[in-house]
Every structure is written in structure tokens, then in C-alpha cells.
Coordinates of C-alpha atoms (C1' of nucleotides) in Angstrom, one line a residue:
Chain A
M1 CA 92.3 139.9 79.5
A2 CA 91.2 137.1 77.2
K3 CA 93.9 134.5 77.7
Q4 CA 96.9 134.6 80.0
N5 CA 100.2 134.3 78.1
T6 CA 101.7 131.9 80.6
V7 CA 102.6 129.5 77.8
F8 CA 104.7 132.2 76.3
K9 CA 106.3 133.4 79.5
D10 CA 107.1 129.9 80.7
A11 CA 108.6 128.9 77.3
Y12 CA 110.5 132.2 77.3
N13 CA 112.1 131.4 80.6
R14 CA 113.1 128.0 79.5
C15 CA 114.4 129.3 76.2
L16 CA 116.6 131.7 78.1
K17 CA 118.3 128.7 79.7
L18 CA 118.9 127.2 76.3
L19 CA 120.3 130.5 75.1
A20 CA 122.8 130.6 78.0
E21 CA 124.4 127.4 76.8
T22 CA 125.0 128.2 73.1
S23 CA 126.1 130.8 70.7
S24 CA 123.3 130.5 68.2
L25 CA 119.8 129.1 68.5
P26 CA 118.4 126.3 66.2
S27 CA 115.5 126.6 63.7
E28 CA 112.1 127.6 64.8
P29 CA 110.5 124.2 64.4
E30 CA 113.3 122.6 66.4
L31 CA 112.9 125.1 69.2
G32 CA 109.2 124.5 69.1
Q33 CA 109.9 120.8 69.5
V34 CA 112.3 121.3 72.4
L35 CA 110.1 123.7 74.3
G36 CA 106.8 121.9 73.5
V37 CA 105.1 124.9 72.0
S38 CA 104.0 126.0 68.5
R39 CA 106.0 128.0 66.1
T40 CA 103.8 131.0 66.8
T41 CA 105.0 131.1 70.3
V42 CA 108.6 130.4 69.3
R43 CA 108.5 133.4 67.0
A44 CA 107.0 135.6 69.8
I45 CA 109.9 134.5 72.0
L46 CA 112.5 135.3 69.4
S47 CA 111.0 138.7 68.7
R48 CA 111.2 139.5 72.4
F49 CA 114.8 138.2 72.6
E50 CA 115.6 140.6 69.7
E51 CA 114.0 143.5 71.5
A52 CA 115.9 142.7 74.6
Q53 CA 119.1 142.6 72.6
L54 CA 119.7 139.1 73.6
I55 CA 120.1 137.9 70.0
A56 CA 120.6 139.2 66.5
W57 CA 117.9 137.6 64.4
D58 CA 117.9 137.5 60.7
K59 CA 116.0 134.6 59.2
R60 CA 118.0 131.5 59.9
K61 CA 120.6 133.3 61.9
K62 CA 119.9 133.7 65.6
N63 CA 123.2 134.7 67.1
V64 CA 123.5 135.2 70.8
L65 CA 124.6 138.7 71.7
R66 CA 124.8 138.5 75.5
Q67 CA 124.2 136.2 78.4
P68 CA 120.8 136.4 80.1
R69 CA 120.6 138.3 83.4
P70 CA 118.4 137.3 86.3
D71 CA 116.0 140.2 85.4
D72 CA 115.5 138.9 81.9
Y73 CA 113.4 136.1 83.3
F74 CA 109.7 136.5 84.0
P75 CA 108.8 136.1 87.6
T76 CA 107.7 132.5 88.4
E77 CA 104.3 133.6 89.6
E78 CA 103.5 134.7 86.1
T79 CA 104.4 131.4 84.5
D80 CA 101.9 129.2 86.3
S81 CA 98.8 128.4 84.3
L82 CA 95.5 129.6 85.7
A83 CA 94.4 126.0 86.4
E84 CA 97.4 125.5 88.6
I85 CA 96.7 128.7 90.5
I86 CA 93.1 127.7 91.1
E87 CA 94.0 124.2 92.2
R88 CA 96.5 125.5 94.7
S89 CA 94.2 128.1 96.2
F90 CA 91.4 125.6 96.3
M91 CA 93.4 122.9 98.0
R92 CA 94.8 125.3 100.5
R93 CA 91.2 126.3 101.4
I94 CA 89.9 122.8 101.8
L95 CA 92.8 121.2 103.4
A96 CA 94.0 124.0 105.7
G97 CA 91.1 126.4 106.2
G98 CA 87.8 125.5 107.7
A99 CA 87.0 122.4 105.6
E100 CA 83.9 121.2 107.3
P101 CA 82.1 118.6 105.3
G102 CA 78.8 119.8 104.0
M103 CA 80.0 123.3 103.4
Q104 CA 78.8 125.0 100.3
I105 CA 81.1 126.1 97.6
N106 CA 80.3 129.2 95.8
E107 CA 81.7 129.7 92.3
L108 CA 81.5 133.4 92.3
E109 CA 83.0 133.8 95.7
L110 CA 85.9 131.5 94.9
A111 CA 86.5 133.4 91.6
R112 CA 86.6 136.7 93.4
E113 CA 88.9 135.4 96.1
I114 CA 91.3 134.0 93.5
G115 CA 91.0 137.0 91.3
T116 CA 89.8 135.2 88.2
G117 CA 86.7 134.8 86.1
T118 CA 83.9 132.3 87.0
T119 CA 84.4 130.2 83.9
S120 CA 87.8 129.0 84.9
V121 CA 86.7 128.2 88.4
R122 CA 83.7 126.4 87.2
E123 CA 85.8 124.3 84.8
F124 CA 88.2 123.5 87.6
L125 CA 85.4 122.4 89.8
I126 CA 84.0 120.1 87.1
R127 CA 87.4 118.6 86.5
F128 CA 88.0 118.3 90.2
S129 CA 84.7 116.7 90.9
R130 CA 86.0 113.4 89.7
F131 CA 88.2 113.2 92.8
G132 CA 85.1 112.6 94.9
L133 CA 85.7 115.5 97.3
I134 CA 83.0 117.7 96.0
E135 CA 79.6 117.2 94.5
K136 CA 77.3 119.4 92.4
R137 CA 73.7 120.2 93.0
P138 CA 72.5 121.2 89.6
N139 CA 71.3 124.8 89.2
S140 CA 72.7 125.4 92.7
H141 CA 75.9 125.2 94.6
W142 CA 78.6 122.6 95.1
I143 CA 79.0 120.7 98.3
L144 CA 82.2 120.0 99.9
K145 CA 82.3 116.4 101.0
G146 CA 85.5 116.8 102.9
F147 CA 88.7 115.1 103.3
T148 CA 87.3 112.7 105.9
R149 CA 88.2 109.3 107.2
E150 CA 85.7 107.6 105.0
F151 CA 87.2 109.3 102.0
A152 CA 90.6 108.1 102.9
L153 CA 89.3 104.5 103.4
E154 CA 87.4 104.4 100.2
L155 CA 90.4 105.8 98.3
T156 CA 92.8 103.3 99.7
E157 CA 90.5 100.4 99.2
V158 CA 90.4 101.0 95.5
R159 CA 94.1 101.9 95.4
E160 CA 94.9 98.6 96.9
M161 CA 92.8 96.6 94.5
F162 CA 94.4 98.4 91.6
E163 CA 98.0 98.4 92.7
L164 CA 97.9 94.7 93.6
R165 CA 96.6 93.9 90.2
S166 CA 99.2 96.2 88.6
A167 CA 102.0 94.6 90.6
A168 CA 100.9 91.2 89.5
R169 CA 101.0 92.3 85.9
F170 CA 104.4 93.9 86.4
V171 CA 106.2 90.7 87.4
S172 CA 105.1 89.1 84.3
L173 CA 106.3 91.8 81.9
P174 CA 108.8 90.5 79.4
D175 CA 112.4 91.1 80.2
D176 CA 112.8 93.5 77.3
H177 CA 110.0 95.8 78.4
P178 CA 111.2 99.4 79.1
A179 CA 109.5 99.3 82.5
W180 CA 112.4 97.2 83.8
E181 CA 114.9 99.8 82.8
E182 CA 112.8 102.6 84.4
L183 CA 112.5 100.5 87.5
R184 CA 116.2 100.3 87.7
E185 CA 116.6 104.0 87.4
I186 CA 114.0 104.6 90.1
E187 CA 115.8 102.2 92.4
T188 CA 119.0 104.1 92.0
L189 CA 117.2 107.3 92.9
H190 CA 115.9 105.6 96.0
R191 CA 119.4 104.6 97.1
E192 CA 120.8 108.0 96.5
M193 CA 118.0 109.7 98.5
L194 CA 118.4 107.2 101.3
A195 CA 122.1 107.8 101.5
D196 CA 121.5 111.5 102.2
I197 CA 118.1 111.2 103.8
D198 CA 118.6 114.0 106.3
N199 CA 118.9 116.6 103.6
R200 CA 116.8 115.1 100.9
Y201 CA 113.7 113.6 102.6
R202 CA 111.5 116.4 101.2
E203 CA 112.1 115.2 97.7
F204 CA 110.4 111.9 98.5
S205 CA 106.9 112.9 97.5
E206 CA 107.9 113.3 93.9
L207 CA 109.8 110.0 93.7
D208 CA 106.9 108.2 95.4
E209 CA 104.6 109.4 92.7
Q210 CA 106.9 108.4 90.0
F211 CA 107.4 104.9 91.4
H212 CA 103.7 104.1 92.0
L213 CA 102.7 105.5 88.6
L214 CA 105.2 103.2 86.9
V215 CA 103.6 100.2 88.7
H216 CA 100.1 101.3 87.8
K217 CA 101.1 101.7 84.2
A218 CA 101.9 98.0 84.0
S219 CA 98.2 97.4 84.2
S220 CA 97.8 98.7 80.7
N221 CA 94.4 99.9 81.8
R222 CA 93.5 103.5 81.3
F223 CA 91.0 103.5 84.2
I224 CA 93.6 102.2 86.6
V225 CA 96.2 104.6 85.4
D226 CA 93.8 107.5 85.5
F227 CA 92.7 106.7 89.0
Y228 CA 96.3 107.2 90.1
D229 CA 95.7 110.9 89.5
I230 CA 93.5 111.0 92.5
I231 CA 95.9 109.2 94.7
A232 CA 98.7 111.4 93.5
I233 CA 96.9 114.7 94.2
V234 CA 95.8 113.5 97.6
F235 CA 99.2 112.4 98.6
H236 CA 100.8 115.4 97.1
Y237 CA 98.9 117.8 99.2
H238 CA 98.9 115.5 102.1
Y239 CA 102.7 115.6 102.2
Q240 CA 102.8 119.4 102.0
W241 CA 100.3 119.5 104.8
N242 CA 101.3 116.9 107.3
K243 CA 105.0 117.3 108.1
T244 CA 105.2 115.5 111.5
N245 CA 107.9 112.9 111.4
A246 CA 108.3 113.5 107.7
R247 CA 111.9 112.4 107.7
Q248 CA 111.3 109.2 109.5
R249 CA 108.1 108.3 107.6
N250 CA 109.8 108.9 104.3
A251 CA 112.9 106.9 105.2
R252 CA 110.7 104.0 106.1
A253 CA 108.7 104.3 102.9
L254 CA 112.0 104.3 100.9
E255 CA 113.0 101.1 102.5
E256 CA 109.7 99.6 101.8
H257 CA 109.9 100.7 98.2
L258 CA 113.3 99.0 97.8
A259 CA 111.9 95.7 99.2
Y260 CA 108.9 96.1 96.8
I261 CA 111.2 96.8 93.9
E262 CA 113.3 93.7 94.7
A263 CA 110.2 91.6 94.9
L264 CA 109.0 92.9 91.5
R265 CA 112.4 92.0 90.1
S266 CA 112.2 88.5 91.4
H267 CA 109.3 87.8 89.0
D268 CA 107.7 86.0 91.8
P269 CA 104.0 87.0 92.1
A270 CA 103.7 85.9 95.7
K271 CA 106.7 87.9 96.8
A272 CA 105.5 90.9 94.9
E273 CA 102.1 90.7 96.4
Q274 CA 103.5 90.5 99.9
A275 CA 105.8 93.4 99.5
C276 CA 103.1 95.5 97.8
R277 CA 100.6 94.7 100.6
R278 CA 103.1 95.6 103.3
H279 CA 103.9 99.0 101.7
L280 CA 100.3 99.8 101.0
Q281 CA 99.3 99.1 104.5
S282 CA 101.8 101.5 106.0
A283 CA 100.9 104.1 103.4
R284 CA 97.3 103.7 104.5
E285 CA 98.2 104.1 108.1
T286 CA 100.2 107.2 107.5
L287 CA 97.3 108.8 105.6
L288 CA 94.8 107.9 108.3
Q289 CA 96.9 109.2 111.1
S290 CA 96.9 112.7 109.5
I291 CA 93.1 112.8 109.6
P292 CA 91.7 114.1 112.8
Chain B
M1 CA 69.8 133.7 75.3
A2 CA 71.5 133.5 78.7
K3 CA 70.0 130.4 80.2
Q4 CA 67.5 128.0 78.7
N5 CA 64.4 127.7 80.8
T6 CA 64.2 124.0 80.5
V7 CA 63.8 123.5 84.2
F8 CA 60.7 125.6 84.0
K9 CA 59.3 123.9 81.0
D10 CA 60.0 120.4 82.3
A11 CA 58.5 121.2 85.7
Y12 CA 55.5 122.9 84.0
N13 CA 54.8 119.7 82.0
R14 CA 55.0 117.6 85.1
C15 CA 52.8 120.0 87.0
L16 CA 50.2 119.8 84.3
K17 CA 49.9 116.1 85.1
L18 CA 49.4 116.8 88.8
L19 CA 46.8 119.3 87.9
A20 CA 44.9 116.8 85.9
E21 CA 44.3 114.7 89.0
T22 CA 43.1 117.2 91.4
S23 CA 40.7 120.1 91.8
S24 CA 43.1 122.4 93.6
L25 CA 46.9 122.6 93.9
P26 CA 48.8 122.5 97.2
S27 CA 51.0 125.3 98.6
E28 CA 54.0 126.7 96.7
P29 CA 56.6 125.0 99.0
E30 CA 54.9 121.7 98.7
L31 CA 54.8 121.9 94.9
G32 CA 58.4 122.8 94.9
Q33 CA 59.2 119.7 96.9
V34 CA 57.2 117.5 94.7
L35 CA 58.6 118.9 91.4
G36 CA 62.1 119.3 92.8
V37 CA 62.4 123.0 91.9
S38 CA 62.6 126.2 93.8
R39 CA 59.6 128.3 94.7
T40 CA 60.6 130.9 92.1
T41 CA 60.0 128.3 89.4
V42 CA 56.8 127.1 91.1
R43 CA 55.5 130.7 91.0
A44 CA 56.5 131.0 87.4
I45 CA 54.5 127.9 86.6
L46 CA 51.5 129.1 88.5
S47 CA 51.5 132.5 86.8
R48 CA 51.6 130.7 83.4
F49 CA 48.7 128.4 84.5
E50 CA 46.8 131.5 85.4
E51 CA 47.5 133.1 82.0
A52 CA 46.4 129.9 80.3
Q53 CA 43.3 130.0 82.3
L54 CA 44.1 126.6 83.8
I55 CA 43.7 127.8 87.3
A56 CA 42.2 130.6 89.3
W57 CA 45.0 131.7 91.6
D58 CA 44.5 133.9 94.6
K59 CA 47.1 133.5 97.3
R60 CA 46.5 130.1 98.9
K61 CA 43.6 129.2 96.6
K62 CA 44.7 127.6 93.3
N63 CA 41.5 126.1 91.9
V64 CA 41.6 124.1 88.7
L65 CA 39.4 125.6 86.0
R66 CA 39.8 123.1 83.3
Q67 CA 41.6 119.9 82.3
P68 CA 44.9 120.4 80.4
R69 CA 44.8 119.7 76.7
P70 CA 47.7 118.1 74.8
D71 CA 48.7 121.5 73.4
D72 CA 49.1 122.9 76.9
Y73 CA 52.3 120.9 77.2
F74 CA 55.6 122.1 76.0
P75 CA 57.1 119.9 73.3
T76 CA 59.5 117.4 74.7
E77 CA 62.4 118.7 72.7
E78 CA 62.3 121.8 74.7
T79 CA 62.4 120.2 78.1
D80 CA 65.8 118.5 77.7
S81 CA 68.6 120.2 79.4
L82 CA 71.4 121.5 77.1
A83 CA 73.8 118.9 78.7
E84 CA 71.5 116.1 77.6
I85 CA 71.2 117.4 74.1
I86 CA 75.0 117.7 73.8
E87 CA 75.5 114.3 75.2
R88 CA 73.1 112.7 72.7
S89 CA 74.5 114.5 69.7
F90 CA 78.0 113.7 70.8
M91 CA 77.3 110.0 71.4
R92 CA 75.6 109.7 68.1
R93 CA 78.5 111.1 66.3
I94 CA 81.1 108.9 68.0
L95 CA 79.1 105.7 68.0
A96 CA 77.3 105.9 64.7
G97 CA 79.2 108.3 62.5
G98 CA 82.8 108.0 61.4
A99 CA 84.4 107.4 64.8
E100 CA 87.9 106.6 63.8
P101 CA 90.2 106.6 66.8
G102 CA 92.7 109.4 66.7
M103 CA 90.2 111.8 65.2
Q104 CA 90.4 115.4 66.4
I105 CA 87.5 116.9 68.1
N106 CA 86.8 120.6 67.6
E107 CA 84.9 122.5 70.2
L108 CA 83.8 125.3 67.9
E109 CA 82.6 122.9 65.2
L110 CA 80.7 120.7 67.6
A111 CA 79.1 123.8 69.1
R112 CA 78.0 125.1 65.7
E113 CA 76.7 121.7 64.7
I114 CA 74.6 121.3 67.9
G115 CA 73.6 125.0 67.7
T116 CA 74.9 126.0 71.1
G117 CA 77.7 128.1 72.6
T118 CA 81.2 126.8 73.0
T119 CA 81.2 127.1 76.8
S120 CA 78.6 124.3 77.2
V121 CA 80.4 122.0 74.7
R122 CA 83.6 122.6 76.5
E123 CA 82.2 121.8 79.9
F124 CA 80.5 118.7 78.5
L125 CA 83.9 117.5 77.1
I126 CA 85.6 118.1 80.4
R127 CA 82.9 116.1 82.2
F128 CA 82.9 113.4 79.6
S129 CA 86.7 113.0 79.6
R130 CA 86.5 111.0 82.7
F131 CA 85.0 108.2 80.7
G132 CA 88.3 107.6 79.0
L133 CA 87.0 108.0 75.4
I134 CA 88.6 111.3 74.7
E135 CA 91.7 113.1 75.8
K136 CA 92.7 116.7 75.9
R137 CA 95.9 118.2 74.4
P138 CA 96.2 121.5 76.3
N139 CA 95.9 124.6 74.3
S140 CA 94.9 122.5 71.4
H141 CA 92.2 120.0 70.4
W142 CA 90.7 116.9 72.0
I143 CA 91.5 113.5 70.6
L144 CA 88.9 110.8 70.2
K145 CA 90.3 107.6 71.6
G146 CA 87.4 105.6 70.2
F147 CA 85.1 102.9 71.4
T148 CA 87.6 100.2 70.6
R149 CA 88.2 96.7 71.7
E150 CA 90.9 97.8 74.2
F151 CA 88.5 100.3 75.7
A152 CA 85.9 97.5 76.2
L153 CA 88.4 95.2 77.7
E154 CA 89.8 97.8 80.1
L155 CA 86.3 98.8 81.1
T156 CA 85.2 95.3 81.8
E157 CA 88.3 94.4 83.7
V158 CA 87.7 97.2 86.2
R159 CA 84.0 96.5 86.3
E160 CA 84.6 92.9 87.2
M161 CA 86.9 93.8 90.0
F162 CA 84.4 96.2 91.4
E163 CA 81.3 94.2 91.0
L164 CA 82.9 91.0 92.5
R165 CA 83.9 93.0 95.5
S166 CA 80.5 94.7 95.8
A167 CA 78.7 91.3 95.5
A168 CA 80.9 90.0 98.3
R169 CA 79.8 92.9 100.4
F170 CA 76.2 92.5 99.5
V171 CA 75.9 89.0 100.8
S172 CA 77.1 90.1 104.2
L173 CA 74.7 93.0 104.6
P174 CA 72.6 92.7 107.7
D175 CA 69.1 91.4 107.1
D176 CA 67.4 94.6 107.9
H177 CA 69.4 96.6 105.4
P178 CA 67.1 98.3 102.9
A179 CA 69.0 96.8 100.0
W180 CA 67.3 93.5 100.5
E181 CA 63.9 95.0 100.1
E182 CA 65.0 96.8 97.0
L183 CA 66.5 93.5 95.7
R184 CA 63.2 91.8 96.2
E185 CA 61.4 94.5 94.2
I186 CA 63.9 94.2 91.4
E187 CA 63.5 90.5 91.3
T188 CA 59.7 90.9 90.9
L189 CA 60.3 93.3 88.0
H190 CA 62.6 90.7 86.4
R191 CA 59.9 88.0 86.7
E192 CA 57.3 90.3 85.2
M193 CA 59.4 91.3 82.3
L194 CA 60.4 87.7 81.6
A195 CA 56.8 86.6 81.6
D196 CA 56.1 89.0 78.7
I197 CA 59.5 89.1 77.2
D198 CA 58.4 89.4 73.6
N199 CA 56.7 92.7 74.2
R200 CA 58.9 94.1 76.9
Y201 CA 62.5 93.1 76.1
R202 CA 63.3 96.7 75.2
E203 CA 62.8 97.8 78.8
F204 CA 65.7 95.6 79.9
S205 CA 68.4 98.3 79.6
E206 CA 66.9 100.4 82.4
L207 CA 66.3 97.4 84.7
D208 CA 69.8 96.2 84.1
E209 CA 71.2 99.5 85.2
Q210 CA 69.0 99.6 88.3
F211 CA 70.1 96.1 89.4
H212 CA 73.8 96.5 88.9
L213 CA 73.8 99.9 90.5
L214 CA 72.2 98.4 93.6
V215 CA 74.9 95.8 93.7
H216 CA 77.6 98.4 93.4
K217 CA 76.1 100.6 96.1
A218 CA 76.7 97.7 98.5
S219 CA 80.4 98.5 98.3
S220 CA 79.8 101.8 100.2
N221 CA 82.7 103.2 98.2
R222 CA 82.1 106.4 96.2
F223 CA 84.8 105.5 93.6
I224 CA 83.2 102.2 92.9
V225 CA 79.7 103.7 92.7
D226 CA 80.9 106.6 90.6
F227 CA 82.6 104.2 88.2
Y228 CA 79.3 102.6 87.5
D229 CA 78.4 105.8 85.6
I230 CA 80.8 104.9 83.0
I231 CA 79.5 101.4 82.6
A232 CA 75.9 102.7 82.6
I233 CA 76.6 105.2 79.8
V234 CA 78.5 102.7 77.7
F235 CA 75.8 100.0 78.0
H236 CA 73.0 102.5 77.6
Y237 CA 74.2 103.7 74.2
H238 CA 75.4 100.2 73.4
Y239 CA 71.8 98.9 73.8
Q240 CA 70.4 101.6 71.6
W241 CA 72.9 100.9 69.0
N242 CA 73.3 97.2 68.7
K243 CA 69.9 95.6 68.4
T244 CA 70.8 92.3 66.9
N245 CA 69.3 89.4 68.8
A246 CA 68.2 91.9 71.5
R247 CA 65.3 89.8 72.6
Q248 CA 67.3 86.7 73.0
R249 CA 70.2 88.4 74.7
N250 CA 68.0 90.3 77.1
A251 CA 66.1 87.1 78.0
R252 CA 69.3 85.4 78.8
A253 CA 70.6 88.3 80.9
L254 CA 67.3 88.3 82.8
E255 CA 67.8 84.6 83.7
E256 CA 71.3 85.2 84.7
H257 CA 70.2 88.1 86.9
L258 CA 67.7 85.9 88.6
A259 CA 70.3 83.3 89.4
Y260 CA 72.6 86.1 90.6
I261 CA 69.9 87.5 92.8
E262 CA 69.2 84.1 94.3
A263 CA 72.9 83.6 95.0
L264 CA 73.0 87.0 96.8
R265 CA 70.0 86.0 98.8
S266 CA 71.7 82.8 99.9
H267 CA 74.3 84.9 101.8
D268 CA 76.9 82.4 100.5
P269 CA 79.9 84.3 99.2
A270 CA 81.1 81.5 97.0
K271 CA 77.7 81.1 95.3
A272 CA 77.4 84.8 94.8
E273 CA 80.9 85.0 93.3
Q274 CA 80.1 82.2 90.9
A275 CA 76.8 83.7 89.7
C276 CA 78.4 87.1 89.4
R277 CA 81.3 85.8 87.4
R278 CA 79.0 83.9 85.1
H279 CA 76.9 86.9 84.3
L280 CA 79.8 89.3 83.9
Q281 CA 81.4 87.0 81.5
S282 CA 78.4 86.9 79.2
A283 CA 77.9 90.7 79.5
R284 CA 81.5 91.1 78.4
E285 CA 81.0 88.8 75.5
T286 CA 78.0 90.7 74.4
L287 CA 79.8 93.9 74.5
L288 CA 82.8 92.6 72.6
Q289 CA 80.7 91.1 69.9
S290 CA 79.3 94.5 69.1
I291 CA 82.7 96.0 68.4
P292 CA 84.0 95.4 64.9
Chain C
dG1 C1' 53.3 129.4 116.4
dA2 C1' 53.6 127.2 112.2
dT3 C1' 53.2 127.6 107.4
dC4 C1' 52.4 130.4 103.4
dT5 C1' 53.1 134.3 100.2
dG6 C1' 55.2 138.7 98.3
dT7 C1' 59.4 140.6 97.4
dC8 C1' 64.1 141.0 96.9
dT9 C1' 69.0 139.4 96.3
dA10 C1' 72.6 136.1 95.0
dT11 C1' 74.2 132.5 92.2
dT12 C1' 74.3 129.5 88.3
dG13 C1' 74.1 128.4 83.2
dT14 C1' 75.0 130.0 78.8
dA15 C1' 76.2 133.2 75.0
dG16 C1' 79.3 136.3 72.8
dA17 C1' 83.7 138.6 72.5
dT18 C1' 88.7 138.8 72.3
dA19 C1' 93.8 137.8 73.1
dA20 C1' 96.9 133.9 73.1
dA21 C1' 98.3 129.9 70.9
dA22 C1' 98.2 126.4 67.4
dG23 C1' 98.6 125.2 62.9
dA24 C1' 98.3 125.5 57.5
dC25 C1' 100.4 126.9 53.2
dA26 C1' 103.3 128.9 49.8
dG27 C1' 107.4 130.5 48.6
dA28 C1' 112.5 131.0 50.1
dA29 C1' 116.8 129.0 51.4
dC30 C1' 119.7 125.3 51.8
Chain D
dG1 C1' 113.8 117.7 47.5
dT2 C1' 113.9 118.7 52.2
dT3 C1' 113.7 122.0 55.7
dC4 C1' 112.9 126.7 57.0
dT5 C1' 110.5 131.2 57.2
dG6 C1' 106.7 134.7 56.5
dT7 C1' 102.0 135.2 56.6
dC8 C1' 97.4 134.0 57.4
dT9 C1' 93.5 131.4 59.5
dT10 C1' 91.5 128.7 63.0
dT11 C1' 90.9 127.3 67.6
dT12 C1' 91.3 127.6 72.5
dA13 C1' 91.3 129.9 77.1
dT14 C1' 89.2 133.4 79.5
dC15 C1' 86.4 137.4 80.6
dT16 C1' 82.1 139.8 80.9
dA17 C1' 77.2 140.1 80.6
dC18 C1' 72.5 138.6 81.4
dA19 C1' 68.3 135.5 81.9
dA20 C1' 66.9 131.6 84.7
dT21 C1' 66.8 129.7 89.0
dA22 C1' 67.7 129.2 93.8
dG23 C1' 67.2 131.0 98.1
dA24 C1' 66.5 134.5 102.1
dC25 C1' 63.5 137.5 104.9
dA26 C1' 59.5 139.8 106.6
dG27 C1' 54.9 140.2 106.9
dA28 C1' 50.3 137.8 106.1
dT29 C1' 47.3 133.9 106.9
dC30 C1' 45.8 130.0 109.0

DNA sequence: GATCTGTCTATTGTAGATAAAAGACAGAAC
DNA sequence: GTTCTGTCTTTTATCTACAATAGACAGATC
């Protein structure tokens, strides 16, 4: 197989949802826009819809014939891109399995285990190497440096420098900057989640990422914003992995975020710095606690 | 061709130099150590030496038969790894040629131009993307973000944060830390270069990199040290590219480095910070001046 | 008994091939 | 005249294959 058609399958599934809500589909370019794919893919989807007798398609007319059934959808396993699959497998291995620092990583073995070609694994490792968890020996293997205490400390050190600076920039953003509106929306989400924390605490990870990314973006510095990728991936998998006291930890973090948001709103740099420091410190502690 | 044998050719050339200075070569493992290659490659080199009647090889005896001639060496173009070739071609294109921001980058076209396969170009672009100069549109092309004024400002902002912190760490290193010895050596090189500045100012680039890397390493933070790669590559090509007033600029930078080194030596954080700031500011100005 | 060599195997780096996806262009439909 | 569709070309994502290189092991040499 040369290329997975995951783009097609994922867009197909999303298009099925659109189809469920209307009696006739819009033009090809418009669909492409909405689904974020090219017209080639849109046309492939429409052809398949026609085959499945979901629509009657004649040039500009795309009339819906019937509602989609559950078995019209492609199974979700088939809609993930190869890169996502590799990332998940790899993170599971290094976080859960025997992740001793110094271990060698073998491209071929990884590829076989994941059931994919070496090229994709190799490209993943190259991309992943910027996270500082692995290192390449040219013409030879990769070395796992491990998710160690040092790693966490180095990561949080930089994170704190960057986030403090970003928060300082944030407070001085002009009032008509769209970030303020976004901050307000995020605040609302925080309050909603906190009101129903027992049921919703698992959703915190995503909101956490959204909030901190917004803060980092205020730096207008691509290196600072890009660095947030590293933090996000570490915390993302960290949340999946370490579930002890999750409810309580997340509730506390939500409270801290709210204080932090309020401080940003005050436009007072000193208040913002203080709230930021307080939250970052507890985030750091949480992370460190999870490392043996 | 599956794999270039540049490792072999480069090691062969270096081994020729060793051969010129002795009457018999050491053991295979020792040669591998010295040349930084595996025994397989060492044995390939020895075989070739034998064919070229440079040595008489019988098990542990590797007696030199004649001195190497200039034409025994492989031409230097053949000893560069593919990655180096691609990097150079690419940097030339984006720094010298029409480097309008927003331009699309085409893997296939680049590969054809450089005369290599797409895989290598692709991997290079992935690795290079962490420098923030290009960005990928999945399933589609890369976009050149360009060596712009914003890029330089964002880069120097982070650089200054990192270097100030590293310098602060440096002054508090214990007296027996090897960094102090290295600093002394670097200082000597500075004085030597300054004494013969008219002839040697072109060598500054390399010394500059060595010095700042030493400072960054004091941070003991892999993210800070890794970030220095970006600075190094930008300044490296920048020096090659912008030669106006090179002599004068480099002389000034050398003086600033010496003041900076002295401040580090004083163990006084305030002095170090001041000297660091002063130098970073002029480095920033120099960089900005070269951008249209 | 330590180190070296001969031989063999496993893995990486790179090219080439191919399906999926993007995108360009001309003519058709509004 | 703008937007859409049909068709075609180009480019990317991925697999497979193979030479270069690394690395392992047993027996030879010191």
C-alpha cells in the first residue's frame, strides 16, 4: 500500500454527519472548504455516497436519499493517520513499558511491532527527537533518554521562563485584542467544568492545553509557541498515565486557572506574575510526583 | 545507489593522514576508535590501502610501504554526507536566491535540483523545520516563512533569555568545574586572534560558536543547549553571507567576549549580566542590520 | 587472560515505485 | 462574469529493496 486513505475515510465520516442534517449537499469547493480537504477527495466521497445510495448525484444536484446508518461510517481505527498511530504506540512503550534510560531504539523492530514501514517510523523519530527524549547516533541506533526527573526539571524550567514572559505580554495586550474574548470563553468553560467536576474532571487535560496555549501565543514568538508542543505532549500522556487523585488535582488546577485568568484580566503585571508562578509551581509538583 | 559511502571516504582520507606520520598502523579496534567508525569500515580502509600498495597487511602487521600522494585522497566533495550537501544547497537557496516569505517548497523539485532522492530531502526538511523557518501543510507543500526581521527578533528574544540564565549559572559553577579550564583556553584563542586580527578575522565565526555554546552548556538544560543549534546555524550562514565590515565587527565582538569572559571569571552575577547584555545587544544589532 | 582478527548478521541510509491527495485549467452552468 | 464541474497533472506519503555501516561471536594471537 502506497498511502493510507485516512484523509478520505475521516472526511467521509465527517461528511456523513453533514449529510444527516440536510436534504442536499453544497458545491464541491464548499464541501472541500468545510471538510478541509481538496476537491479530489470531495469527489471521491460523493462517488462513494452515490454507490452507497446515500445521495443522487447529478452535477450540481446532490440530493440526500436516505439517512446514514451506523454501518455507513468507517471504523474509527481506520481514520487515524499513520503518524498518530505511531505516536501512540511509541508513547505507550516508553511511558508504560520498560522505559529504562539508555535503552536502544531500533527502527526496524518498532516498525514491525507497529505493523508499518520503516520510513514512517524513521520520520516520526526525527520529528519526535526535538522533544529531547531520544537522541540519534548517526549510522546507528537511537537512544532513549527517558522520562526522568532531570527531563521534567529541565522542561519545567524553560516552561516557566516562557510562560512568565508570555503572561507579562498578555496583560499588556490592547483591549480589542481577540485574546481577551477567547480568555472569556475559556473562563466560562472552566466554571462549567468546575460546577460538574465529579463527572467532567477527565476533560480537564484538553482545557488545560487550550488555556496555556492561549497564554503562550501572547508572546508572539514562534519559538515560545512551538515549545508549547513539548509541554502539551508530555502533559497529555502524563494525564493519561497517572490517574491518582485526578479529580482532586484537576479541581485544584481549575481553581488556580481561574485565579490566573482573573489576574491577567486585572492588567496588573505583578498580580499576573504571582498567579502564574503559583500555578506553575503546583503543575511542576504534580509532574514530579508522578516520576518514580 | 542505496547508501553513499561517505563515511568510508571521509575516514579513508583521515586515515591517510595518520599513515603519513607512522611506519605501522595500530590494531583495527584502535583505528576504529580514533577515526570514530566501526571495524567494518576500518577493514574496508585497510583493504583499500593494501590495493593501493600503501601498506603491507598481514593480520596484526600493517606496515607502511609508501607515503600517501595527493591523488590518494578522495576529493572533498565526495566526503560530505548527503545531509550536509542538502543543508548547504537549501541554505544557499533561501538566503541568497529569491527567498520571498510565503514561497512554496517542493520536495520533488528540491531533490531533482540537488540530485538526490526525495526521502533524504524530506527528512532534511523535517529536521530543519524545528528552526522555525519553514512550515508544513500536511498532505501538501512546505511554506517558507523566510529569514525576516520578525524571525530575527523572535530568535534573539529567546536567545537572550537563555543566555542570561546560562551566564548566571556559569558564575556559580564550582571552581573545579571543567568549564573554567575550557573558558581559559577560549580566552587564549581570543587573544591570539585579536593579536593578528587582520589575517584571522574570518576564523571568528567558529570561535564565537564555541564560546557561546560553552556558556549555554552551563545551564545543564537540554532545551537551552539544543536551542543553541538554531542560533549557531543562523549565525553560521549569516557570517558567510554578510561580509560587510566583517573585520571591524569581529574585532569588536572579540573585545566584548573578553570583557564577558572576565565578568564570568569574577563570579559576580551582576557584572556577568551586564557584560552579557552588552554583547547580546550588539550581536542583535549586527544581525538585524543584515536583514533588508 | 586480554586483545585482536575473520566471519557473519542486523540495522541504517537512500533510491525508486506507487496509491492517495492536492491542485490547475478549460469549458459548462448559473 | 462568477462559480461550478470534468479532466488531467503534479506532489506527497508510504512501501520495498539494497548497499553501507555497525556490531556480535568464536577462534587465533599475543
